[in-house]
Short mmCIF file of N, CA and C in Angstrom, two decimals:
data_model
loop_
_atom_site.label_atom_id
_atom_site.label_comp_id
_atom_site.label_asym_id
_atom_site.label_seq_id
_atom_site.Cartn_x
_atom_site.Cartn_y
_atom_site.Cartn_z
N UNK T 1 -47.67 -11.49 -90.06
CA UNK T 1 -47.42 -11.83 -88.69
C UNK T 1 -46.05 -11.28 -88.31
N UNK T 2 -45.81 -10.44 -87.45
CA UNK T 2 -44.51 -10.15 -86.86
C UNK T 2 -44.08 -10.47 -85.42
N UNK T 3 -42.99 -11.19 -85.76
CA UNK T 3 -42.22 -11.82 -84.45
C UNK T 3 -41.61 -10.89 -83.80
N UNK T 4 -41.64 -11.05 -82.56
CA UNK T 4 -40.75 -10.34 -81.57
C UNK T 4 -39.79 -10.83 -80.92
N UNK T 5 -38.62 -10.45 -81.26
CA UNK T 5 -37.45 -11.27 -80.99
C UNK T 5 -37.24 -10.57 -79.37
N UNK T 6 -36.29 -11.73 -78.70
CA UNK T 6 -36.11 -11.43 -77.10
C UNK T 6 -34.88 -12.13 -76.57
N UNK T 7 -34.71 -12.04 -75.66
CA UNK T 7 -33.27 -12.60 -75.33
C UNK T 7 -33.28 -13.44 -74.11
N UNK T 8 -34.76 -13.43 -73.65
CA UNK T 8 -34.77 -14.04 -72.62
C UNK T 8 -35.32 -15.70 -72.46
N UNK T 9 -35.39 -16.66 -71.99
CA UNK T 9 -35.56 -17.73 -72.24
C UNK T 9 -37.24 -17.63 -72.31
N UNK T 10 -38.38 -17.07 -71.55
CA UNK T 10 -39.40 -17.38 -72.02
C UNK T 10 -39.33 -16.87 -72.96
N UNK T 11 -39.42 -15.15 -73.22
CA UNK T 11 -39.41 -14.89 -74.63
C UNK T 11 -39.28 -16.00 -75.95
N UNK T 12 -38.10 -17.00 -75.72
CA UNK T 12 -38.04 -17.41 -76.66
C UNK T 12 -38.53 -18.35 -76.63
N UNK T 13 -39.23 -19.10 -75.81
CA UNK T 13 -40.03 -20.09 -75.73
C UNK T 13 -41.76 -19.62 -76.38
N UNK T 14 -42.05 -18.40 -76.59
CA UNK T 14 -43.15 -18.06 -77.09
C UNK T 14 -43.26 -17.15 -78.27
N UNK T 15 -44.12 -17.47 -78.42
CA UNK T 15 -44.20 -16.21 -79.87
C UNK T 15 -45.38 -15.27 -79.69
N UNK T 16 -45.09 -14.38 -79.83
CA UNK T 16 -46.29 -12.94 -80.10
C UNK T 16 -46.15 -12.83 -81.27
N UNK T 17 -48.15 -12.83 -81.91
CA UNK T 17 -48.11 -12.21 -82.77
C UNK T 17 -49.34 -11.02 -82.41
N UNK T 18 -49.27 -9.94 -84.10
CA UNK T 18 -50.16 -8.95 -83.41
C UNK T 18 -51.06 -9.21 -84.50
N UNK T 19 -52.12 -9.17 -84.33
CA UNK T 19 -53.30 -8.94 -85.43
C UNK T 19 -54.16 -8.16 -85.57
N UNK T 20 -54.71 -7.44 -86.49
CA UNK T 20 -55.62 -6.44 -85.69
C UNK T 20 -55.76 -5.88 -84.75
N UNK T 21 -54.33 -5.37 -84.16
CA UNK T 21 -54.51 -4.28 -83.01
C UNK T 21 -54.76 -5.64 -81.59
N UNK T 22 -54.53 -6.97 -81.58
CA UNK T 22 -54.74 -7.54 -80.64
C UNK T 22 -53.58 -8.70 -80.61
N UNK T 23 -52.84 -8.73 -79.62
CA UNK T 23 -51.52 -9.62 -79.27
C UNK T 23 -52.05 -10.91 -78.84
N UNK T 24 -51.71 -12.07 -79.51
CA UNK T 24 -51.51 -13.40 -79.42
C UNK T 24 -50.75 -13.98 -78.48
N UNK T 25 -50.10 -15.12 -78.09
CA UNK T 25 -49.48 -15.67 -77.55
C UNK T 25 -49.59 -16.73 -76.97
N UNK T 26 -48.49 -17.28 -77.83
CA UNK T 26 -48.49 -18.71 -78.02
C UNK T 26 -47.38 -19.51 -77.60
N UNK T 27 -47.37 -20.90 -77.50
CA UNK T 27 -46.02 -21.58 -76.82
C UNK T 27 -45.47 -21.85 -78.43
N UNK T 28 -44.07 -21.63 -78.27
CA UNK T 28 -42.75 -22.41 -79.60
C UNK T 28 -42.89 -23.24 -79.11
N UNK T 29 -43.10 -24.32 -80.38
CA UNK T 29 -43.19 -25.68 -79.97
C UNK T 29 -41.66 -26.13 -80.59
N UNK T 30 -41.18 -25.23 -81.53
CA UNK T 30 -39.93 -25.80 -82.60
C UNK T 30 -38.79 -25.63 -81.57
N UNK T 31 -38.22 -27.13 -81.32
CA UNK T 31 -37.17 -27.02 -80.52
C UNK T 31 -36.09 -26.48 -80.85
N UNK T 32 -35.49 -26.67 -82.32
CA UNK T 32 -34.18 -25.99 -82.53
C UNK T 32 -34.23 -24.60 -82.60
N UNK T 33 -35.14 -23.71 -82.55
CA UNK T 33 -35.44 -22.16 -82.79
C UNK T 33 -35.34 -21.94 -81.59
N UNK T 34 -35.55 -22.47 -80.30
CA UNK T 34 -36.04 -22.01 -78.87
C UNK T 34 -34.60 -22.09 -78.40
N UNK T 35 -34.09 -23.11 -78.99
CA UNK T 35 -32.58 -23.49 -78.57
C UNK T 35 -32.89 -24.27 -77.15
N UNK T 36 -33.80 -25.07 -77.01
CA UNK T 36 -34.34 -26.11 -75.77
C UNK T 36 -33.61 -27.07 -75.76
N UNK T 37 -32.30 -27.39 -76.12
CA UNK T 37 -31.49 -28.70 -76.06
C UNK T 37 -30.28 -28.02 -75.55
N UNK T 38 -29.78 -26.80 -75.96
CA UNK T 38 -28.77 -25.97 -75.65
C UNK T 38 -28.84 -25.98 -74.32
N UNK T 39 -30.39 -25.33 -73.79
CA UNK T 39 -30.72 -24.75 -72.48
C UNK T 39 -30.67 -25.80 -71.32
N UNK T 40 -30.96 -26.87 -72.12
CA UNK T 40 -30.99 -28.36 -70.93
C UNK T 40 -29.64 -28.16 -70.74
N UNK T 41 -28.42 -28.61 -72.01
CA UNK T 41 -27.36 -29.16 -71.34
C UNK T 41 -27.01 -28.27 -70.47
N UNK T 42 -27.28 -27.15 -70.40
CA UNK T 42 -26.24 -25.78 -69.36
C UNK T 42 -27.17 -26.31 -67.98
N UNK T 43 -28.19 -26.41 -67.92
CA UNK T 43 -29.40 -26.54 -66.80
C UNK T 43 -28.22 -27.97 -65.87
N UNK T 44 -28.49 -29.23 -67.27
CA UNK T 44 -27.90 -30.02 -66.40
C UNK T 44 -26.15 -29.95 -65.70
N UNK T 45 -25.57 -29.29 -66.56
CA UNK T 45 -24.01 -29.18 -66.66
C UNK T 45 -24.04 -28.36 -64.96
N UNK T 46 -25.01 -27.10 -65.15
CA UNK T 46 -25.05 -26.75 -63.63
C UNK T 46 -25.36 -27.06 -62.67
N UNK T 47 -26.57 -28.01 -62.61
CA UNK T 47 -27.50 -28.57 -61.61
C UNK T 47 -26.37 -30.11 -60.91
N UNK T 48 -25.92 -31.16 -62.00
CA UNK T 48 -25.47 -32.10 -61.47
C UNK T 48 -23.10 -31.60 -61.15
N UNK T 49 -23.37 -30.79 -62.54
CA UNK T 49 -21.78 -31.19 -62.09
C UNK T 49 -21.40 -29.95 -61.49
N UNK T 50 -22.33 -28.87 -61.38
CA UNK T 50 -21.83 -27.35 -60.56
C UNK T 50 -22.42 -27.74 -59.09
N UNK T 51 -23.11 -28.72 -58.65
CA UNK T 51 -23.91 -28.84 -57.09
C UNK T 51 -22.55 -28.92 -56.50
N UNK T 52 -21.54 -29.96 -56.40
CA UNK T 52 -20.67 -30.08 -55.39
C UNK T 52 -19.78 -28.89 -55.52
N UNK T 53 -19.29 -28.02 -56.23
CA UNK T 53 -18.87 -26.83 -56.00
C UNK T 53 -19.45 -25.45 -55.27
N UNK T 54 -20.60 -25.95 -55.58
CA UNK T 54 -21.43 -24.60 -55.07
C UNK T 54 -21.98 -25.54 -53.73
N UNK T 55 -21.97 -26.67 -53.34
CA UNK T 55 -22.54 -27.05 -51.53
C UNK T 55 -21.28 -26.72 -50.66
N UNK T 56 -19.58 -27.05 -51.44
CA UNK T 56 -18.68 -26.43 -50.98
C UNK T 56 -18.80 -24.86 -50.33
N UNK T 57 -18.54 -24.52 -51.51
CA UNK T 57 -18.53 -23.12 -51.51
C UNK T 57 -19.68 -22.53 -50.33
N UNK T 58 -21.17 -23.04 -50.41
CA UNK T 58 -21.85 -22.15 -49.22
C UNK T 58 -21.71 -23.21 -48.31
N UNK T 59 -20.75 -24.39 -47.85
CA UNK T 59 -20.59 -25.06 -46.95
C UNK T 59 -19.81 -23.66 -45.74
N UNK T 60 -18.48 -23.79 -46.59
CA UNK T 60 -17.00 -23.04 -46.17
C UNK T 60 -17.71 -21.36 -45.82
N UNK T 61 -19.01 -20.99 -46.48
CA UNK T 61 -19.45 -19.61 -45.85
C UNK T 61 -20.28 -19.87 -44.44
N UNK T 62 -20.67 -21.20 -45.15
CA UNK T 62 -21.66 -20.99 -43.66
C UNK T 62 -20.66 -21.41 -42.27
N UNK T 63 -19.91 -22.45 -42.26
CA UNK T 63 -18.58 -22.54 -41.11
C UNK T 63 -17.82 -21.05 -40.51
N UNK T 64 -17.77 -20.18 -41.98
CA UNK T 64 -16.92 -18.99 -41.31
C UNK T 64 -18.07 -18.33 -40.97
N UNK T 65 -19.22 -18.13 -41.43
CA UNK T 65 -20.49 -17.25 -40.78
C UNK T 65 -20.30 -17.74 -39.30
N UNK T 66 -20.47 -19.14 -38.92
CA UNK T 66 -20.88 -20.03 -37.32
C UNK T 66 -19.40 -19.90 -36.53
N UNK T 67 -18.03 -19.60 -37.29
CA UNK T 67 -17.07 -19.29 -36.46
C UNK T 67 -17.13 -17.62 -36.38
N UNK T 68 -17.68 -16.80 -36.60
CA UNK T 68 -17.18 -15.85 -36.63
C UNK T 68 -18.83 -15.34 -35.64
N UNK T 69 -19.74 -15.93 -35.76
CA UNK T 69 -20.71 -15.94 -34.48
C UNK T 69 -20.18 -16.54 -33.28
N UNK T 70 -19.32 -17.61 -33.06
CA UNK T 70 -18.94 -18.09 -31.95
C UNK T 70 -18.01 -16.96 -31.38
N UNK T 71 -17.13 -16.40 -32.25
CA UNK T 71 -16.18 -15.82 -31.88
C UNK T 71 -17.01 -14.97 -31.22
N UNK T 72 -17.65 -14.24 -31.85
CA UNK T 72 -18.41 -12.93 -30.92
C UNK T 72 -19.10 -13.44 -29.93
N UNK T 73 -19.88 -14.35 -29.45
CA UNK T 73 -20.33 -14.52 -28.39
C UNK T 73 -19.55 -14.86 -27.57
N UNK T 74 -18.10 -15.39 -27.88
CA UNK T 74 -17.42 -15.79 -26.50
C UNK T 74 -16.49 -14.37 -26.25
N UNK T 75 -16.34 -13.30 -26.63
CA UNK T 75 -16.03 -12.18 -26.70
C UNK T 75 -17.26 -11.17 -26.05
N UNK T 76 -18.41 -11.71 -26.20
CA UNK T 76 -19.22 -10.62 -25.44
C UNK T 76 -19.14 -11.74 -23.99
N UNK T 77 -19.46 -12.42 -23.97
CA UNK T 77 -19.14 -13.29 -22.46
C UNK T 77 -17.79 -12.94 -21.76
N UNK T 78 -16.77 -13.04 -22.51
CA UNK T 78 -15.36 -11.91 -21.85
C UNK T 78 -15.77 -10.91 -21.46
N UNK T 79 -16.35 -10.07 -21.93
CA UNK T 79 -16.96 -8.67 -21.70
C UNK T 79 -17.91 -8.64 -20.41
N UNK T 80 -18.93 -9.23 -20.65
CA UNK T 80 -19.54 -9.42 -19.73
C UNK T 80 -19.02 -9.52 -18.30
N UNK T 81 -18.19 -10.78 -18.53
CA UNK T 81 -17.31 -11.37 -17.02
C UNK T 81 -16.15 -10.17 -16.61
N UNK T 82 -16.04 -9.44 -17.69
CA UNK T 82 -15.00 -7.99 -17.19
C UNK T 82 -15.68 -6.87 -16.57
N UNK T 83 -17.10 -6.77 -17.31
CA UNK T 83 -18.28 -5.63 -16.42
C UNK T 83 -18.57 -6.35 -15.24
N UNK T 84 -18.50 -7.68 -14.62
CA UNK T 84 -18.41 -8.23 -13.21
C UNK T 84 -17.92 -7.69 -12.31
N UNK T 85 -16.54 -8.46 -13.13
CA UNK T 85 -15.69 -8.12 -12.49
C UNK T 85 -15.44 -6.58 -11.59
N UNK T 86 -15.66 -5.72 -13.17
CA UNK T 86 -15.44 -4.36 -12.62
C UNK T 86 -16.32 -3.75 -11.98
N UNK T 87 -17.35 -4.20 -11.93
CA UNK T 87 -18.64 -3.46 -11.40
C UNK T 87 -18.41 -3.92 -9.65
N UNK T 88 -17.55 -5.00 -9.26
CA UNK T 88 -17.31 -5.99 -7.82
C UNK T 88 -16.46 -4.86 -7.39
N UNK T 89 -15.28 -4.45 -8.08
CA UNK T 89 -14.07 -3.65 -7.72
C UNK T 89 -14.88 -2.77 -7.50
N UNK T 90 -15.56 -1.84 -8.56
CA UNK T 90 -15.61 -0.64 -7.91
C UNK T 90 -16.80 -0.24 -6.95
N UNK T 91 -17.78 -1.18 -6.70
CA UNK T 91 -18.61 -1.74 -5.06
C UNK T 91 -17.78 -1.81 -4.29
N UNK T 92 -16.28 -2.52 -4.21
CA UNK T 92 -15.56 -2.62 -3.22
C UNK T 92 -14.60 -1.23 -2.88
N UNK T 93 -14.75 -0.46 -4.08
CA UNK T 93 -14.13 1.02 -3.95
C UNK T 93 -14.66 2.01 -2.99
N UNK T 94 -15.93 1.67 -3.66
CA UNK T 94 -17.32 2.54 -2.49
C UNK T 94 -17.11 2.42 -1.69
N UNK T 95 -16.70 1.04 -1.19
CA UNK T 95 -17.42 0.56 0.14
C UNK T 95 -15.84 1.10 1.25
N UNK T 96 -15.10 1.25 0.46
CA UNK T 96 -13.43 1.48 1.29
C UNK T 96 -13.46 3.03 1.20
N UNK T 97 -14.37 3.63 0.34
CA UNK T 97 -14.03 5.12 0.16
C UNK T 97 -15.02 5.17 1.62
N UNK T 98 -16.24 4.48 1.50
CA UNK T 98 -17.06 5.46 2.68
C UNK T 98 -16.55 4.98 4.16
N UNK T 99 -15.87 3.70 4.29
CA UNK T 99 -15.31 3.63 5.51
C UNK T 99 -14.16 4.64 6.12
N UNK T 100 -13.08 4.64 5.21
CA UNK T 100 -12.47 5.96 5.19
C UNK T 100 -13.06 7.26 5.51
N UNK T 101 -14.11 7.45 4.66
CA UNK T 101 -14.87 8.93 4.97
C UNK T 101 -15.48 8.61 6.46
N UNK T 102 -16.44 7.37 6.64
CA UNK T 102 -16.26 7.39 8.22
C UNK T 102 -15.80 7.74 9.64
N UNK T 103 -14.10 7.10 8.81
CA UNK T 103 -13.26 7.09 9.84
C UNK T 103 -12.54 8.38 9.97
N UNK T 104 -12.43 9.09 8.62
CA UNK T 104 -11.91 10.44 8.95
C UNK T 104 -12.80 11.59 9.88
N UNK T 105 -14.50 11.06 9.72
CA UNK T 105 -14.85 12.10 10.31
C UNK T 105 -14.81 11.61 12.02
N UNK T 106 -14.96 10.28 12.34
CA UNK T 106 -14.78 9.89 13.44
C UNK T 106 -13.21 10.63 14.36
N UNK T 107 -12.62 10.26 13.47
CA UNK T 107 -11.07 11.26 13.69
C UNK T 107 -10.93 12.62 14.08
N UNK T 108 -11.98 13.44 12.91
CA UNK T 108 -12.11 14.66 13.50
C UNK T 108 -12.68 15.40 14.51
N UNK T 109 -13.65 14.66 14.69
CA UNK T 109 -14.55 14.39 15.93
C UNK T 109 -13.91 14.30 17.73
N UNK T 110 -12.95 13.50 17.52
CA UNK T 110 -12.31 12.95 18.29
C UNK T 110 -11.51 14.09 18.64
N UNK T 111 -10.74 14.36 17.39
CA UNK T 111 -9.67 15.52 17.67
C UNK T 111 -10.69 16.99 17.94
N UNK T 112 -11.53 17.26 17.90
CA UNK T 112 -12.04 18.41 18.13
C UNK T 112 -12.56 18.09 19.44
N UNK T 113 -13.16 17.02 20.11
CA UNK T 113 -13.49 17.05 21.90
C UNK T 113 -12.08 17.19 22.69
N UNK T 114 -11.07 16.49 22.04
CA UNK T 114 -9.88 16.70 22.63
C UNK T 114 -9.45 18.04 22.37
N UNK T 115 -9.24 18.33 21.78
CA UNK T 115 -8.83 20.01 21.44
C UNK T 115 -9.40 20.69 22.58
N UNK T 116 -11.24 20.43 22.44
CA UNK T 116 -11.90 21.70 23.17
C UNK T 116 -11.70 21.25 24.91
N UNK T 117 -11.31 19.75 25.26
CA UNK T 117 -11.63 19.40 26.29
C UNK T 117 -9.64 20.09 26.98
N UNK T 118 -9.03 19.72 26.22
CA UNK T 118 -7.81 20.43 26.45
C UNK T 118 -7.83 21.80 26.46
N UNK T 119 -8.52 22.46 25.82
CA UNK T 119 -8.34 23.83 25.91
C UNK T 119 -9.18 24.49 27.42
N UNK T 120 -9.91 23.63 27.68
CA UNK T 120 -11.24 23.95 28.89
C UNK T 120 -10.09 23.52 30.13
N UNK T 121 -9.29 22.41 30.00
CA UNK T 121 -8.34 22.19 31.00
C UNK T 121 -7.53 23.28 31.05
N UNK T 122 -6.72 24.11 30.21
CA UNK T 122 -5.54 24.99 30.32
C UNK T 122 -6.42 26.09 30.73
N UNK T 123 -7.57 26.25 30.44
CA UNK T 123 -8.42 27.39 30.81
C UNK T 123 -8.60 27.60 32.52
N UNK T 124 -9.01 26.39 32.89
CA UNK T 124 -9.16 25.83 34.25
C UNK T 124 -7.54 26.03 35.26
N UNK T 125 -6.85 25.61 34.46
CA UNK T 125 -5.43 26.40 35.09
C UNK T 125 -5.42 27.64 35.29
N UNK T 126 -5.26 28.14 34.20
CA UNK T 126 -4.87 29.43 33.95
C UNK T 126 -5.63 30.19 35.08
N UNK T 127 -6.82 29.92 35.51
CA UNK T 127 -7.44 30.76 36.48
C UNK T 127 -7.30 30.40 37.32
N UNK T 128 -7.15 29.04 37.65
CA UNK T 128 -6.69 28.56 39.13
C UNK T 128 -5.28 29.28 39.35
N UNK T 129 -4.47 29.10 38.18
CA UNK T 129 -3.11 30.00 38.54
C UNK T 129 -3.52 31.35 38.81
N UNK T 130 -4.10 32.19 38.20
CA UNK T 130 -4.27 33.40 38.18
C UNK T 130 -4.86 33.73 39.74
N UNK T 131 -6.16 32.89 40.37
CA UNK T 131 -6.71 33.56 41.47
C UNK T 131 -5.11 33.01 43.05
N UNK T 132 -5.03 31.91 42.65
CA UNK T 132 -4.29 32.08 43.75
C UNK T 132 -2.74 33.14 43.93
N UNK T 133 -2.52 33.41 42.82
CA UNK T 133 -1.39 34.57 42.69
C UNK T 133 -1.73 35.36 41.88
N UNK T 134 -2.82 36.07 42.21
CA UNK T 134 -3.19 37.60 41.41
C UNK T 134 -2.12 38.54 41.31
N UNK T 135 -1.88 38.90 42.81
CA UNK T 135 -0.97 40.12 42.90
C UNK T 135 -0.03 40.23 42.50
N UNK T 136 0.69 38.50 42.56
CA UNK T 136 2.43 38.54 42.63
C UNK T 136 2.26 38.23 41.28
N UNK T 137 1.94 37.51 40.17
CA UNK T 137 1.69 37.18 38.78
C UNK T 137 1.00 37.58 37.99
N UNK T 138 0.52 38.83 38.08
CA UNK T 138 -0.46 39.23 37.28
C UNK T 138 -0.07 39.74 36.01
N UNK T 139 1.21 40.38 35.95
CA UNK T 139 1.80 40.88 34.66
C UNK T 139 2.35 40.38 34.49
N UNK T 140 3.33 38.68 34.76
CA UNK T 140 3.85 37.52 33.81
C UNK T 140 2.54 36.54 32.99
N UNK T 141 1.27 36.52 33.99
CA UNK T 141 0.34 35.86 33.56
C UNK T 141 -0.14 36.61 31.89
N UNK T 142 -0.61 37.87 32.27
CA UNK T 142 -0.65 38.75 31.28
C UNK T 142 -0.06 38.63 29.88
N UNK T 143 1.26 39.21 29.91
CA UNK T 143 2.31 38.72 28.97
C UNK T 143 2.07 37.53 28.80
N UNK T 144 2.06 36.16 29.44
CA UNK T 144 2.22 35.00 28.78
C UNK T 144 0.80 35.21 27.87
N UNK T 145 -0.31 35.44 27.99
CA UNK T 145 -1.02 35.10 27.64
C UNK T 145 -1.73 35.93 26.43
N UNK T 146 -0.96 37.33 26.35
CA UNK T 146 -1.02 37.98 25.15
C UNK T 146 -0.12 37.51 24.65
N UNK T 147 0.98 37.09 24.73
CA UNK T 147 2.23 36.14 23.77
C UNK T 147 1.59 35.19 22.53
N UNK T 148 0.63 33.87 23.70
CA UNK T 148 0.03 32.68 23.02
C UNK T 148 -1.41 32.99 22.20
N UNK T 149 -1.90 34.60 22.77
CA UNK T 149 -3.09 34.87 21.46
C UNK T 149 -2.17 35.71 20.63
N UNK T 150 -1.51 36.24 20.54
CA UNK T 150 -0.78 36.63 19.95
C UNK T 150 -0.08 35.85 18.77
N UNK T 151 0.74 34.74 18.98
CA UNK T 151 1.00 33.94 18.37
C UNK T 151 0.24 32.66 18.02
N UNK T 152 -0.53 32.27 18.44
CA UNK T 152 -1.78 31.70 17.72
C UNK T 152 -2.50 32.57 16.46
N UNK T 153 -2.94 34.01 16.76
CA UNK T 153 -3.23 34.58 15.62
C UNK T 153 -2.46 35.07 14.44
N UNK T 154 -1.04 35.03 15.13
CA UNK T 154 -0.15 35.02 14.22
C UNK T 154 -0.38 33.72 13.14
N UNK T 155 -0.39 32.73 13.23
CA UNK T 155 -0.34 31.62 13.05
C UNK T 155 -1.30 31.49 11.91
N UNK T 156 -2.60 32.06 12.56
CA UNK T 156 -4.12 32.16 12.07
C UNK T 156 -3.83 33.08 10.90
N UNK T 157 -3.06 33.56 11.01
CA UNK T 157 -2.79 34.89 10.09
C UNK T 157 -2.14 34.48 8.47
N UNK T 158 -0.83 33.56 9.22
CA UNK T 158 0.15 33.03 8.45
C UNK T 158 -0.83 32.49 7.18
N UNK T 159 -1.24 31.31 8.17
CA UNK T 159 -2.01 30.36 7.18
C UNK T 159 -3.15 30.98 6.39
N UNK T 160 -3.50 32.01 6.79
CA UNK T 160 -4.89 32.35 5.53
C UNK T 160 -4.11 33.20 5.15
N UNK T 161 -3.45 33.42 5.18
CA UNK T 161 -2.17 34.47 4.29
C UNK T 161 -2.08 33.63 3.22
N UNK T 162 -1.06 32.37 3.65
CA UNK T 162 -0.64 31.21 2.60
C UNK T 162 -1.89 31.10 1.83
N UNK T 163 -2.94 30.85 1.99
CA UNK T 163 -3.99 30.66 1.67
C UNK T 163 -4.86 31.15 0.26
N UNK T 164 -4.86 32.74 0.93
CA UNK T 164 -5.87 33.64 -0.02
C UNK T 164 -4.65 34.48 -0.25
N UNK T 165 -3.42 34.77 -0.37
CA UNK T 165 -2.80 36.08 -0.64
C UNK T 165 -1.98 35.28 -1.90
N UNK T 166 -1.49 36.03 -2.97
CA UNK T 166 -0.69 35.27 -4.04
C UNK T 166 0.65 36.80 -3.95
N UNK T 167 1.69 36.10 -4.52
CA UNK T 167 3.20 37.05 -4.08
C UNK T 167 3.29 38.98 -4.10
N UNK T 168 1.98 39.39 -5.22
CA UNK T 168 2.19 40.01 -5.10
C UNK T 168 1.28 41.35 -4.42
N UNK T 169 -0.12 40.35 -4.02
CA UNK T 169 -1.02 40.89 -2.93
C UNK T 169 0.21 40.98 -1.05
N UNK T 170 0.52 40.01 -1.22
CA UNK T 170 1.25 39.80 0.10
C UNK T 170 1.93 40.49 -0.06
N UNK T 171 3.72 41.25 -0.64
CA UNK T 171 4.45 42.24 -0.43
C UNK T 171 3.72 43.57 -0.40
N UNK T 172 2.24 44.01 -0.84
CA UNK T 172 1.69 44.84 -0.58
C UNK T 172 1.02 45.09 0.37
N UNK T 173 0.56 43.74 1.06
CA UNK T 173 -0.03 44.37 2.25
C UNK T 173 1.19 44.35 3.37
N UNK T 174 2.50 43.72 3.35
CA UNK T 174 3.51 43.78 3.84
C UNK T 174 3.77 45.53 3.99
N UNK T 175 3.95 46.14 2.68
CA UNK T 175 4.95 47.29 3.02
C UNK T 175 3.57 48.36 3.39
N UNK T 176 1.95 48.27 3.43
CA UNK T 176 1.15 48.65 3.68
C UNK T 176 1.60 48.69 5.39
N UNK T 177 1.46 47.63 6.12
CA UNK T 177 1.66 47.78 7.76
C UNK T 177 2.89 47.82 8.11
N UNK T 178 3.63 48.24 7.12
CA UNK T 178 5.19 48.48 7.50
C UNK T 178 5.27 50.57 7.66
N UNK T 179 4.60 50.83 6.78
CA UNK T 179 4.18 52.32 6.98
C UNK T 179 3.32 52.39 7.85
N UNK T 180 2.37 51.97 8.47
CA UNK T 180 1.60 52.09 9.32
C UNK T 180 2.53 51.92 10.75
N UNK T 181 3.01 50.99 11.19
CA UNK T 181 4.12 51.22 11.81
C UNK T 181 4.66 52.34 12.63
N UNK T 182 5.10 52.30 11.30
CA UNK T 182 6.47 53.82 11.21
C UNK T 182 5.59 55.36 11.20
N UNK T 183 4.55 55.24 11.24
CA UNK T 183 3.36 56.43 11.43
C UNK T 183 3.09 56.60 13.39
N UNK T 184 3.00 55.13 13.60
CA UNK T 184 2.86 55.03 15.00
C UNK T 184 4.23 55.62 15.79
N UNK T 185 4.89 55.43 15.30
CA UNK T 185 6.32 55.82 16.49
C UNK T 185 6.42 57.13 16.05
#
C-alpha cells in the first residue's frame, strides 16, 4: 500500500491507496497523524479570539469606504451646483451679447438713414443754391464741391490705404504717383 503524503488539510485527512492500477480513498480516522487537535486549536484561536480584530479591522474599512463615498457625492453635487451656476451665467452672456448685437445694429441703422437723409438735405441745398445763383456762383460752387469729393476720397483713400497697404507697399506706390506727377508738368 503506498501513501501519498500532502500538505493540505484534506489531503491529510484521507488516505489514497493504489491497488491494482485502481485508487482508493478513504477518510484518516487516526487523529494524531491528521494532526485534528492541532487544526481545531488554530480554527478556534482564529474564529473566537481573531473575530474582534478582524470585525475592527473591516469595521474601520468599511467607515473609510462610506466616508470616502460621501465625500465624492457631496463633491459631485458641488460640481453639479457649479455647472448651474455656470450654465445661468453664460445664458445670461447670450442673452447681453444678442441685445448688444441688437442694439448695435439698431444704431447702425439709425446712423445710416441719418447719414443718407442728411446727405439728400445738403444735396437739396446745394441745388437750390446752385439754380438760384448759377451765373454769379458757379465756379465757387464748383471748387467747393470738387474740394469736398475730393477730400472725402481723399479720406476714402487714406483709410483703405491704412487698411490694405503695409510700409513698404505704401512708400512704393507713394514715389510711383510722385513720378507720375512730375511726367505731367
Amino acid at each position: 500500500m503506498n501513501l501519498i503524503n500532502s500538505t493540505t488539510l484534506f489531503s491529510s485527512l484521507m488516505i489514497a491507496s493504489v491497488e491494482n492500477n485502481t485508487a482508493i480513498f478513504r477518510l484518516n480516522t487516526d487523529i494524531l497523524e491528521t494532526n485534528l487537535i492541532n487544526l481545531s486549536v488554530i480554527f478556534f484561536l482564529l474564529i473566537y479570539q481573531g473575530r474582534p480584530f478582524f470585525t475592527s479591522l473591516l469595521e474601520e474599512r468599511r467607515t473609510a469606504v462610506l466616508d470616502k463615498i460621501k465625500k465624492s457625492e457631496k463633491s459631485y453635487n458641488e460640481a453639479l451646483d457649479k455647472l448651474k451656476e455656470e450654465k445661468s451665467k453664460v445664458a445670461q452672456a447670450e442673452l447681453a451679447a444678442k441685445q448688444i448685437y441688437e442694439e448695435a445694429e439698431a444704431v447702425a441703422e439709425s446712423i445710416k438713414r441719418n447719414g443718407l437723409a442728411q446727405l439728400e438735405k445738403d444735396i437739396k441745398r446745394i441745388e437750390d443754391t446752385t439754380q438760384s445763383s448759377i451765373n454769379a456762383q458757379q465756379v465757387s460752387v464748383t471748387i467747393y464741391l470738387r474740394q469736398q469729393v475730393a477730400l472725402l476720397a481723399l479720406r476714402r483713400v487714406v483709410s483703405k490705404l491704412k487698411t490694405c497697404l503695409d510700409p513698404q507697399s505704401h512708400s512704393q506706390f507713394i514715389d510711383s504717383k510722385i513720378l507720375q506727377l512730375r511726367k505731367q508738368k
